[in-house]
PDB file of C-alpha atoms and ligand atoms in Angstrom:
ATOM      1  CA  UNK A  93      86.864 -44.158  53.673  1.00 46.00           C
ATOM      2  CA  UNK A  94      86.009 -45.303  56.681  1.00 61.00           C
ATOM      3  CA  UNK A  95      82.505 -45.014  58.088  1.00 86.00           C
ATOM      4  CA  UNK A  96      81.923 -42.307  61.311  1.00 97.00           C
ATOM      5  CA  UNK A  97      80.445 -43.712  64.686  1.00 98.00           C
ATOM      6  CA  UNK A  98      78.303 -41.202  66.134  1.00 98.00           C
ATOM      7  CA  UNK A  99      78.264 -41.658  69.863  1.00 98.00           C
ATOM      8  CA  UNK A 100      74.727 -40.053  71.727  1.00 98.00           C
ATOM      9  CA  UNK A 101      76.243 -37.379  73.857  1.00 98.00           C
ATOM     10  CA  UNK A 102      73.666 -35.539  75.836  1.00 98.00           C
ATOM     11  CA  UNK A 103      74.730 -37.123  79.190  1.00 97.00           C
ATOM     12  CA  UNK A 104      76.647 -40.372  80.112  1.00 97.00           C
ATOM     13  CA  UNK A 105      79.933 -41.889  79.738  1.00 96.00           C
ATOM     14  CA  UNK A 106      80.054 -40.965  76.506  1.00 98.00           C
ATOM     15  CA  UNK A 107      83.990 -39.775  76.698  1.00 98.00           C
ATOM     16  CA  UNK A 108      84.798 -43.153  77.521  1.00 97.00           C
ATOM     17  CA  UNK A 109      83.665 -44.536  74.027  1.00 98.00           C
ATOM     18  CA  UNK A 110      84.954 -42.307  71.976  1.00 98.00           C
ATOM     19  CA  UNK A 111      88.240 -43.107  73.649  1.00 97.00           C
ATOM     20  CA  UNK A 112      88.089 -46.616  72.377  1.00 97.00           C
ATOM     21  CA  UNK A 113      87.290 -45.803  69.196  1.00 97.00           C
ATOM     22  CA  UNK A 114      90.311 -43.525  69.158  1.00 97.00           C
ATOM     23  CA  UNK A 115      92.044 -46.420  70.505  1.00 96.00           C
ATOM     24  CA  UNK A 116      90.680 -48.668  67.281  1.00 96.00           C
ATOM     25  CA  UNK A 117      91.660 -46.063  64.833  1.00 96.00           C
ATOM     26  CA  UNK A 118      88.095 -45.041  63.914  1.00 97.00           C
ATOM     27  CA  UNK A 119      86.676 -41.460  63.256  1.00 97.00           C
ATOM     28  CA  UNK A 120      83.928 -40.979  65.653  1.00 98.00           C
ATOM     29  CA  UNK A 121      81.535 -37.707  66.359  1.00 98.00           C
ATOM     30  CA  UNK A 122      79.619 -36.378  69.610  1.00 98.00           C
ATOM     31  CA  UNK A 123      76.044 -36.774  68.378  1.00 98.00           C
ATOM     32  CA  UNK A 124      73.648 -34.166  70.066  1.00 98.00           C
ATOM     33  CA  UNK A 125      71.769 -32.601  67.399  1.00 97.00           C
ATOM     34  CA  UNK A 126      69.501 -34.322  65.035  1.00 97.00           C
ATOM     35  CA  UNK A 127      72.258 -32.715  62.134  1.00 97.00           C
ATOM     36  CA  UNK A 128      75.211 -34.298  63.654  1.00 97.00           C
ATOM     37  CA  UNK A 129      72.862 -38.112  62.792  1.00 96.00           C
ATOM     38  CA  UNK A 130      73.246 -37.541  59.151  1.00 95.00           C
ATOM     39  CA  UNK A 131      76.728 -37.635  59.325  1.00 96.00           C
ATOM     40  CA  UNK A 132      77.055 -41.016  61.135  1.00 98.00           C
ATOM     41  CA  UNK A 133      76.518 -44.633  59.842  1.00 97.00           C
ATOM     42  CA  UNK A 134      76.280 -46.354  63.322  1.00 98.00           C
ATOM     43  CA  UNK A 135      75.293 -45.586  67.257  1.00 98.00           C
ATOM     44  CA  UNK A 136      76.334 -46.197  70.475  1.00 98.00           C
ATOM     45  CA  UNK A 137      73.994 -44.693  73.324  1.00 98.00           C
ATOM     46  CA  UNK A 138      76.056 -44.710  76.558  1.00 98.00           C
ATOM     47  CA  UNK A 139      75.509 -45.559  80.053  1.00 97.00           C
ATOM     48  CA  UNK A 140      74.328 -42.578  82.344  1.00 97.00           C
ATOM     49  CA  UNK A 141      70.899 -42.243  83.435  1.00 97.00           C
ATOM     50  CA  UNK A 142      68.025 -43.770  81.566  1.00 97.00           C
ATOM     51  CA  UNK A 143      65.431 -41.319  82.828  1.00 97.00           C
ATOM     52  CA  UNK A 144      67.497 -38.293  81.805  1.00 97.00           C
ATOM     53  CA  UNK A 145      68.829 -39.384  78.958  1.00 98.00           C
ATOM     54  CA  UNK A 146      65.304 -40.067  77.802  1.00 98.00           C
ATOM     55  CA  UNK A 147      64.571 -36.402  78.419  1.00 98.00           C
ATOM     56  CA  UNK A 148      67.099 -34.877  76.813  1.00 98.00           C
ATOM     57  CA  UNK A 149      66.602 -37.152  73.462  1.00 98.00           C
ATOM     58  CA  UNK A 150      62.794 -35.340  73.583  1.00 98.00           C
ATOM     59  CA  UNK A 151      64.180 -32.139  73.955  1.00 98.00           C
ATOM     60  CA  UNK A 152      67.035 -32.277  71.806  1.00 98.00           C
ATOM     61  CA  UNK A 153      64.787 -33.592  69.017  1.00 98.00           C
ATOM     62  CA  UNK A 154      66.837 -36.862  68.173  1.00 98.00           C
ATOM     63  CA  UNK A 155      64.348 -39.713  70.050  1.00 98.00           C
ATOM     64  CA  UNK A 156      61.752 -39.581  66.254  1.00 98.00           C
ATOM     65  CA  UNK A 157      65.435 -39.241  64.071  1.00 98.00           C
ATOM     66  CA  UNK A 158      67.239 -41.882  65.795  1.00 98.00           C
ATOM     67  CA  UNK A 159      64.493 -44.149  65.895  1.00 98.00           C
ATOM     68  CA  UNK A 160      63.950 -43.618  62.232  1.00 98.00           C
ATOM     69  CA  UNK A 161      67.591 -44.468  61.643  1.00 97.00           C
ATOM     70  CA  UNK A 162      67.502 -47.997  63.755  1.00 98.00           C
ATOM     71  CA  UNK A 163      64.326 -48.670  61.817  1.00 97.00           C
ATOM     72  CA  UNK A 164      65.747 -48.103  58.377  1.00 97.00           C
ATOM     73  CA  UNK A 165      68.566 -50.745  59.827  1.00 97.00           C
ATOM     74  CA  UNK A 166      71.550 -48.036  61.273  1.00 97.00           C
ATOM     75  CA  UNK A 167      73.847 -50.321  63.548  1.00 98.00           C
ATOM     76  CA  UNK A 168      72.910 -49.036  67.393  1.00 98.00           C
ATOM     77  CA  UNK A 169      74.575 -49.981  70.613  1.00 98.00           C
ATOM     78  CA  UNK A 170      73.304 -49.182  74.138  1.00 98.00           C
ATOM     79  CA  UNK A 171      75.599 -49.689  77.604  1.00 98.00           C
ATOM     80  CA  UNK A 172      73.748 -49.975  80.726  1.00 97.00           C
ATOM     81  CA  UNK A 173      71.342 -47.029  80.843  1.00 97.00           C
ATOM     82  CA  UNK A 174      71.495 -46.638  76.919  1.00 98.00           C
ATOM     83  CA  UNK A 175      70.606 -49.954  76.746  1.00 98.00           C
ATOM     84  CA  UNK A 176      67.187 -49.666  78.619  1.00 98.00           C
ATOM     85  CA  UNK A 177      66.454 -46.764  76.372  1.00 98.00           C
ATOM     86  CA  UNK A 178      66.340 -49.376  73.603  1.00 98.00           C
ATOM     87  CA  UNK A 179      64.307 -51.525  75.059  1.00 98.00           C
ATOM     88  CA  UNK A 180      60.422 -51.894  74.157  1.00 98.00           C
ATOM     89  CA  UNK A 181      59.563 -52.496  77.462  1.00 98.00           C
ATOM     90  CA  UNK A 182      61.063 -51.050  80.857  1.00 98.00           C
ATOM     91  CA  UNK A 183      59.744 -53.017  83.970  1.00 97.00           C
ATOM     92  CA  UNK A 184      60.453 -49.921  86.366  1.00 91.00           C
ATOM     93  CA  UNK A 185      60.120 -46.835  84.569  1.00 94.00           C
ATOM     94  CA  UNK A 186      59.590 -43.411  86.013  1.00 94.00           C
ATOM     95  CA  UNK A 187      56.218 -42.021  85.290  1.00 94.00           C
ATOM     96  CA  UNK A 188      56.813 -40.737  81.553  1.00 94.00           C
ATOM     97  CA  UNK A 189      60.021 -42.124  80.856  1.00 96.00           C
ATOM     98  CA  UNK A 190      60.756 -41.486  77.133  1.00 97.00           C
ATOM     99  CA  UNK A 191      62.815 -44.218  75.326  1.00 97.00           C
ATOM    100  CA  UNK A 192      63.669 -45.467  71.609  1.00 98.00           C
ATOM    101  CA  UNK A 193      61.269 -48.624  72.206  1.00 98.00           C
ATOM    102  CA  UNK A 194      63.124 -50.529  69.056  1.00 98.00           C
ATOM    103  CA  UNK A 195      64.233 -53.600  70.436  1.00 98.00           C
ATOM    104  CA  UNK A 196      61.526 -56.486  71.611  1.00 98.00           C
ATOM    105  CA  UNK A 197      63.244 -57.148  75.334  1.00 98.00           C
ATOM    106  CA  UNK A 198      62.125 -55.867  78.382  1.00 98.00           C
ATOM    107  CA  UNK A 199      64.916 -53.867  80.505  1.00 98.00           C
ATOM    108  CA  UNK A 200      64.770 -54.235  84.697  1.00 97.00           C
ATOM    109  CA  UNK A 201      66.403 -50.976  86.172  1.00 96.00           C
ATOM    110  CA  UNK A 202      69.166 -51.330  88.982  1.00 93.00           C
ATOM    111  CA  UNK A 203      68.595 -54.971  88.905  1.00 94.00           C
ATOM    112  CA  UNK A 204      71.706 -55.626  91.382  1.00 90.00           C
ATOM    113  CA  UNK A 205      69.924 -53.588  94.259  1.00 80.00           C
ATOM    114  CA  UNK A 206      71.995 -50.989  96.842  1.00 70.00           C
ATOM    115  CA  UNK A 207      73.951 -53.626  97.743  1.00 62.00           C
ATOM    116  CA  UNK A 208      76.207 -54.671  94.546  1.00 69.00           C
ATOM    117  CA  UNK A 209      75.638 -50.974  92.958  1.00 81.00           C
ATOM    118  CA  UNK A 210      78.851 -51.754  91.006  1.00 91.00           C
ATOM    119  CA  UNK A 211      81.279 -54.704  90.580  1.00 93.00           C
ATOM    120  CA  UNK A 212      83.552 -55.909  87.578  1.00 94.00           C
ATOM    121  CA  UNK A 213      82.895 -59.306  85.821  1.00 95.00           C
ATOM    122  CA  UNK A 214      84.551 -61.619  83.392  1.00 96.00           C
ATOM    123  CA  UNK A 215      81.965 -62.280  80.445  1.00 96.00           C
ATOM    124  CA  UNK A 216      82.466 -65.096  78.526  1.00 96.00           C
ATOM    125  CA  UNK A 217      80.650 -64.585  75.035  1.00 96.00           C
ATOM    126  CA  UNK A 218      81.562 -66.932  72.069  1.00 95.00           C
ATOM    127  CA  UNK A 219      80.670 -64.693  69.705  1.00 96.00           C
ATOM    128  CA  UNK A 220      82.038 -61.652  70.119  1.00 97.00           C
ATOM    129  CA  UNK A 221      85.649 -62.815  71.564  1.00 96.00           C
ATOM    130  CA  UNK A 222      87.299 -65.986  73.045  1.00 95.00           C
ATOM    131  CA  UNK A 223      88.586 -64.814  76.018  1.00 96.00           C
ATOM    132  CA  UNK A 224      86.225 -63.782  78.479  1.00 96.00           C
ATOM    133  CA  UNK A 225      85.879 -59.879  78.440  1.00 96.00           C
ATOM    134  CA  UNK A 226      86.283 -57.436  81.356  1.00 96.00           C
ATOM    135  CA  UNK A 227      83.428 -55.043  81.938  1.00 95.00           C
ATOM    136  CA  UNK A 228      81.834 -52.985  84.904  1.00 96.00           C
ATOM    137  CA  UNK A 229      78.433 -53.273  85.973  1.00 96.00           C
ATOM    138  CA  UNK A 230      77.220 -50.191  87.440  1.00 95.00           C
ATOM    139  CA  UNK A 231      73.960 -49.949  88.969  1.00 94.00           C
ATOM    140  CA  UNK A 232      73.196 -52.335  86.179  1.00 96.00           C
ATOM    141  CA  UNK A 233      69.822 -53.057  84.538  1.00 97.00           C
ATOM    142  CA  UNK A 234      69.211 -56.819  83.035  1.00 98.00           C
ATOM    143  CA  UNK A 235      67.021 -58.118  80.181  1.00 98.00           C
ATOM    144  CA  UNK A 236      63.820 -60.124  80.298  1.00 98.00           C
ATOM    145  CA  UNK A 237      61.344 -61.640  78.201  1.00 98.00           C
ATOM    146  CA  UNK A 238      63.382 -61.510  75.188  1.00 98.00           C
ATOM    147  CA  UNK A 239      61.243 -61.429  71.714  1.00 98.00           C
ATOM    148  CA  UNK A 240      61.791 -64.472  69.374  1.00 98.00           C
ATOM    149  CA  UNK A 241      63.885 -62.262  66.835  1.00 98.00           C
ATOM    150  CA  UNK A 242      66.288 -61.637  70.191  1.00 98.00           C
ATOM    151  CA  UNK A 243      69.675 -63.703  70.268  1.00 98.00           C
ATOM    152  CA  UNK A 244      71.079 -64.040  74.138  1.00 98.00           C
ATOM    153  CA  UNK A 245      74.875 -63.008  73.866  1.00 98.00           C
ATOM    154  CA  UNK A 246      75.479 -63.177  77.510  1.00 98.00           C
ATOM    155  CA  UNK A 247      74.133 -64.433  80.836  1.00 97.00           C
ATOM    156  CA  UNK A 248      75.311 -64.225  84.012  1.00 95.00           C
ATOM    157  CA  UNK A 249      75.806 -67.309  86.193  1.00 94.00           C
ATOM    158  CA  UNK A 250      72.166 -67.233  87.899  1.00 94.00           C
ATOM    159  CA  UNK A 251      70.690 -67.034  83.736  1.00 96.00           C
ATOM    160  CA  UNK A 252      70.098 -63.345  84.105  1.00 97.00           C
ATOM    161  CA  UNK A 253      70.212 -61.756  80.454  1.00 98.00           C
ATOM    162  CA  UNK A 254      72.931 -59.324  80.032  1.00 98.00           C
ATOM    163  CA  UNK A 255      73.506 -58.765  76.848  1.00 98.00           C
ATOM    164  CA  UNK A 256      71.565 -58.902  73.547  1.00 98.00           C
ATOM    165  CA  UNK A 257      71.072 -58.621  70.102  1.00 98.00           C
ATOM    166  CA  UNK A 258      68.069 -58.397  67.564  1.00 98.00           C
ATOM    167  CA  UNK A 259      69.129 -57.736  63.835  1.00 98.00           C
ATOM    168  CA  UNK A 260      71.833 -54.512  63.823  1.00 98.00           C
ATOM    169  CA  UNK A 261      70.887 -53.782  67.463  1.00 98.00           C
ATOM    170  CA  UNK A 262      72.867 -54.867  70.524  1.00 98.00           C
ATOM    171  CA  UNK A 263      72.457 -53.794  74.071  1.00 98.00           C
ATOM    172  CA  UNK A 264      74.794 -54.896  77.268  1.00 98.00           C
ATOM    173  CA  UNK A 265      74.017 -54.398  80.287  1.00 98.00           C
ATOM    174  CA  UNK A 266      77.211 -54.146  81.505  1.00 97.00           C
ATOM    175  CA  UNK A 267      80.581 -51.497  80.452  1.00 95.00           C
ATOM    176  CA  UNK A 268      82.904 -52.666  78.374  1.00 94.00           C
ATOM    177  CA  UNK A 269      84.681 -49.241  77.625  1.00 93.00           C
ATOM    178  CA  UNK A 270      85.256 -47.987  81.489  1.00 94.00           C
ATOM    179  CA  UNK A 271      87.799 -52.011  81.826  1.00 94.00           C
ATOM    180  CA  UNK A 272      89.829 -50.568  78.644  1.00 91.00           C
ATOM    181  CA  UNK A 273      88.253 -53.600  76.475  1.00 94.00           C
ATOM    182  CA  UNK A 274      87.773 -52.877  73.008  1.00 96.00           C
ATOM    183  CA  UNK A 275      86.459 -56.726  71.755  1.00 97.00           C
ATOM    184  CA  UNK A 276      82.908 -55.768  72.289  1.00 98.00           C
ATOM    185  CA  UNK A 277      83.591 -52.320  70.193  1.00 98.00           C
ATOM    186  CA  UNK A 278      85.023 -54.517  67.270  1.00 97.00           C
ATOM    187  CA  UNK A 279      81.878 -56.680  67.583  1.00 98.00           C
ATOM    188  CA  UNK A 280      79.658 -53.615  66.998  1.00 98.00           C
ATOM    189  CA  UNK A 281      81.729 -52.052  64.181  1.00 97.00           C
ATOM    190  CA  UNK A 282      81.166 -55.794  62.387  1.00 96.00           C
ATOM    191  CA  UNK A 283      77.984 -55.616  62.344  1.00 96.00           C
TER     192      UNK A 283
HETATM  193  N1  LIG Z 311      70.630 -47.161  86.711  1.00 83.49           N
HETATM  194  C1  LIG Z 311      70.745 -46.367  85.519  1.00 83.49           C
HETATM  195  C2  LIG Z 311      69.375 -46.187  84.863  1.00 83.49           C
HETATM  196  O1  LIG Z 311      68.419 -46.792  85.256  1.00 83.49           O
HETATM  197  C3  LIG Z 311      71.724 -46.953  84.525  1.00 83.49           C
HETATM  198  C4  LIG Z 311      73.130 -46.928  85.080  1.00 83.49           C
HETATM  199  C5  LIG Z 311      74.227 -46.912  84.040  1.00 83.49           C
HETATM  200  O2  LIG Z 311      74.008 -46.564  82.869  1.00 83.49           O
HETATM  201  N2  LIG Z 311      75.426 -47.231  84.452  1.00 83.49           N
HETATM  202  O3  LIG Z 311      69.305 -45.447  83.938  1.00 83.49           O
END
């Protein structure tokens, strides 16, 4: 039988993953209550809004459970704002942001300023495919300071860190499931 992928669904894009996985053949769950964890074997936390999605993992009871999970080695994926709430360190946070604090990186909110709020981007990373993959950057955090147990998947052309990966966790800055892409999806159900 195939293992379920829970995707976090308290706020986000979190339609957009399930679609791939649909796409890949996979069975995949909405995950909003700490019951609907147990039934899942991996994660993906979607983009959306760091500072609410933060919330609503305190008040939904799932920010202790899924950060027992990642530490007892469940695979976990965070796009964009999911992403920062994996992060140990945020540079910018709101006063009281809550976050999962699991992986030793620090995460720079909307990193691309008002300006370049969104754009789409090749990114070429060797090991996940061997094309260069489509995503979406939308008001887009990057990754700093990376711990020494932190592999660099991708960097943009000016060296900026935009996607990561320390043991079973990986975070992109960037949206691979809003271009249609499924590599990065295949990468994360390898792991
Ligand atoms: N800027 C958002 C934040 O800081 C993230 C945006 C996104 O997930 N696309 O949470």
């Amino acid at each position: 039988m195939k293992e379920t992928v829970g995707v976090l669904a308290l706020q986000g894009d979190f339609q957009e993953h399930l679609d791939i996985l649909a796409k890949l053949g996979v069975p995949a769950i909405q995950v909003r209550l700490p019951r609907d964890l147990e039934r899942v074997g991996r994660l993906i936390i979607p983009g959306g809004e760091s500072t609410t999605i933060g919330k609503l993992l305190v008040t939904s009871k799932l920010l202790q459970p899924i950060r027992a999970r990642i530490k007892k080695g469940t695979p976990v994926w965070g796009t964009c704002a999911g992403g920062i709430a994996m992060a140990k360190r945020i540079a910018d946070p709101e006063k009281g942001q809550a976050h999962l604090k699991v992986m030793d990186i620090t995460a720079r909110r909307n990193a691309f300023g008002r300006q370049l709020e969104s754009f789409e981007a090749k990114i070429f990373m060797p090991k996940v495919d061997r094309k260069p993959i489509p995503v979406l950057f939308i008001r887009a955090p990057v990754f700093e300071s990376p711990g020494k147990d932190v592999e660099v998947l991708a960097r943009l052309p000016d060296k900026r860190i935009v996607a990561a990966q320390q043991g079973k966790i990986l975070v992109t800055s960037f949206h691979p499931e809003l271009t249609g892409a499924t590599a990065l999806h295949q990468y994360f159900l390898s792991l």
